[in-house]
PDB file of C-alpha atoms in Angstrom:
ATOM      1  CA  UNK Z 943      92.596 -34.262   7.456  1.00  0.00           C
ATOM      2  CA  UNK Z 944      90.905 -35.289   4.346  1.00  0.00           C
ATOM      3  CA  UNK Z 945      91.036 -38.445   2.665  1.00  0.00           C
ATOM      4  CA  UNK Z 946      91.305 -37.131  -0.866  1.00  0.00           C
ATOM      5  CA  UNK Z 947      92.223 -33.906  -2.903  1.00  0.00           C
ATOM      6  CA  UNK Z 948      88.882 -32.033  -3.234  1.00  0.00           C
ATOM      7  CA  UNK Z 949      88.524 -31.818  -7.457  1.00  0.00           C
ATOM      8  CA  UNK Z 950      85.688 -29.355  -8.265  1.00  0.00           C
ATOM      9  CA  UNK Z 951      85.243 -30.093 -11.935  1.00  0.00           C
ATOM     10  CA  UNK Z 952      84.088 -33.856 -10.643  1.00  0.00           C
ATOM     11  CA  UNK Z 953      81.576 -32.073  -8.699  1.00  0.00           C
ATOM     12  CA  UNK Z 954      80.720 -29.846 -11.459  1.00  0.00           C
ATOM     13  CA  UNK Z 955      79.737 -32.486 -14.037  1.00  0.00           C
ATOM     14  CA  UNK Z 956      78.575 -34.296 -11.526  1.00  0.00           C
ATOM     15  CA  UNK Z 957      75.449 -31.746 -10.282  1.00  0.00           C
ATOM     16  CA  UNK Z 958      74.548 -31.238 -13.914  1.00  0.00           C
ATOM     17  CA  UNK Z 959      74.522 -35.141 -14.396  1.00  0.00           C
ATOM     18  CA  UNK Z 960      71.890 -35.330 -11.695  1.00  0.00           C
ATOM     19  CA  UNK Z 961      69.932 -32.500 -12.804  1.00  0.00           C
ATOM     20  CA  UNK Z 962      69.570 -34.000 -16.150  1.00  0.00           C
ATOM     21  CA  UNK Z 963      68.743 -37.220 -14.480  1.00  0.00           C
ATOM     22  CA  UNK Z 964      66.095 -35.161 -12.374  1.00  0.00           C
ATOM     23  CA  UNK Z 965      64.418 -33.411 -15.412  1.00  0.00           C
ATOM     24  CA  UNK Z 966      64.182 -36.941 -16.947  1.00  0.00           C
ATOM     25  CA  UNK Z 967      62.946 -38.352 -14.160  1.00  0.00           C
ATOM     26  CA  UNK Z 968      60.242 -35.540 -13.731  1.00  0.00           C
ATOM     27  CA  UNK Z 969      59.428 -35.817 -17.170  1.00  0.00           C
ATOM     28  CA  UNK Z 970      58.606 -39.578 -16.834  1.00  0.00           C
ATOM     29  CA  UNK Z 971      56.467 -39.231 -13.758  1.00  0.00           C
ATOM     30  CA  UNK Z 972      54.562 -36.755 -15.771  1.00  0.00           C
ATOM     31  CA  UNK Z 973      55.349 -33.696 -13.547  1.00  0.00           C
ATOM     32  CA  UNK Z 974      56.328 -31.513 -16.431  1.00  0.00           C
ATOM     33  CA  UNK Z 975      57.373 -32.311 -20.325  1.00  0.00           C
ATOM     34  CA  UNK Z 976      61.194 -32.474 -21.000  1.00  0.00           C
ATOM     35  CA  UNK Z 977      62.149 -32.867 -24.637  1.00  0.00           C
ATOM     36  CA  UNK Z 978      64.200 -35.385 -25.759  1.00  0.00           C
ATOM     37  CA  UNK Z 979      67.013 -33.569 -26.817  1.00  0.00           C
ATOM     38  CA  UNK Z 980      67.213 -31.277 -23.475  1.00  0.00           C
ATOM     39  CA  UNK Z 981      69.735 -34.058 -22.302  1.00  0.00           C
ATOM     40  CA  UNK Z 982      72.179 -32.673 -24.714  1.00  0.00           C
ATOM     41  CA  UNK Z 983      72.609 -29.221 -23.290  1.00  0.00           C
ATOM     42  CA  UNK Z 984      72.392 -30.736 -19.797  1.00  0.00           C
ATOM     43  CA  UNK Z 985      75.267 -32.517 -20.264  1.00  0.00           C
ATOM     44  CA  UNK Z 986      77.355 -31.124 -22.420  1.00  0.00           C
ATOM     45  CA  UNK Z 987      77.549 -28.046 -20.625  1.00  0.00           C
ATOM     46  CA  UNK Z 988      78.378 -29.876 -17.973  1.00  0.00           C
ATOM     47  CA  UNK Z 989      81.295 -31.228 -19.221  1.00  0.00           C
ATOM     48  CA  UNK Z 990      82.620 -27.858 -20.490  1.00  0.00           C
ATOM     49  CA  UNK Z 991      81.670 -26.383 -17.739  1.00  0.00           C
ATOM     50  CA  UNK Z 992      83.389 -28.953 -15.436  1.00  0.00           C
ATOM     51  CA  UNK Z 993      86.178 -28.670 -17.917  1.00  0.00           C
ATOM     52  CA  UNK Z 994      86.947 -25.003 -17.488  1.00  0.00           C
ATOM     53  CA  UNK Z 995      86.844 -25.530 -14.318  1.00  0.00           C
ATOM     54  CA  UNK Z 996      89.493 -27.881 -13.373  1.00  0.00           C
ATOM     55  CA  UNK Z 997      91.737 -25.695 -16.120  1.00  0.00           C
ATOM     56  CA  UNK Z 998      91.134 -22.795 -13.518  1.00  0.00           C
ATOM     57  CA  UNK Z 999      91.752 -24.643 -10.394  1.00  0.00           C
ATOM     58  CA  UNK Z1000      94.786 -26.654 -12.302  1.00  0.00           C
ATOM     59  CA  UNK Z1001      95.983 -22.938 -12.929  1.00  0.00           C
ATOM     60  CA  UNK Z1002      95.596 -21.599  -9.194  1.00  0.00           C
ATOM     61  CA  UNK Z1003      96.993 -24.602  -7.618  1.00  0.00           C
ATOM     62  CA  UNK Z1004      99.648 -25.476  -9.987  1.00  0.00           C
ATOM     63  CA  UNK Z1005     101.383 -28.578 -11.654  1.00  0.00           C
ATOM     64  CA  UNK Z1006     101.915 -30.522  -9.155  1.00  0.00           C
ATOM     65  CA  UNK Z1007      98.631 -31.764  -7.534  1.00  0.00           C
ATOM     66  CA  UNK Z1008      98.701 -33.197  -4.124  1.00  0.00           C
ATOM     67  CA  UNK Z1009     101.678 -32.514  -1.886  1.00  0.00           C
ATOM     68  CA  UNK Z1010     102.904 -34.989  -0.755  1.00  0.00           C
ATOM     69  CA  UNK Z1011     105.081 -35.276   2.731  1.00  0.00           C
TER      70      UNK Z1011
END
């Protein structure tokens, strides 16, 4: 039984949050060169992207959220 309701836009924003975090962290160990306005697509997109889709699982699963018993 799971603890929690599994929310997919969290996980969403939350993979392009690290990647942006990992092309930052590349770019200061000097493994590649990362402008410094890449973070804003990185994140942004994220967001949208994590946006749309918790409006498409909102839409598939309905109102209501969590059953609860």
């Amino acid at each position: 039984m799971l603890r929690h309701e599994f929310r997919p836009g969290k996980l969403v924003v939350g993979l392009f949050l690290v990647a942006a975090g990992v092309v930052f962290a590349g770019d200061a160990n000097g493994l590649w060169r990362a402008p410094w306005f890449a973070i804003v697509p990185l994140v942004l997109g994220g967001l949208c992207l994590g946006g749309a889709t918790t409006v498409v699982v909102r839409a598939i699963r309905g109102r209501g959220g969590a059953e609860a018993d």
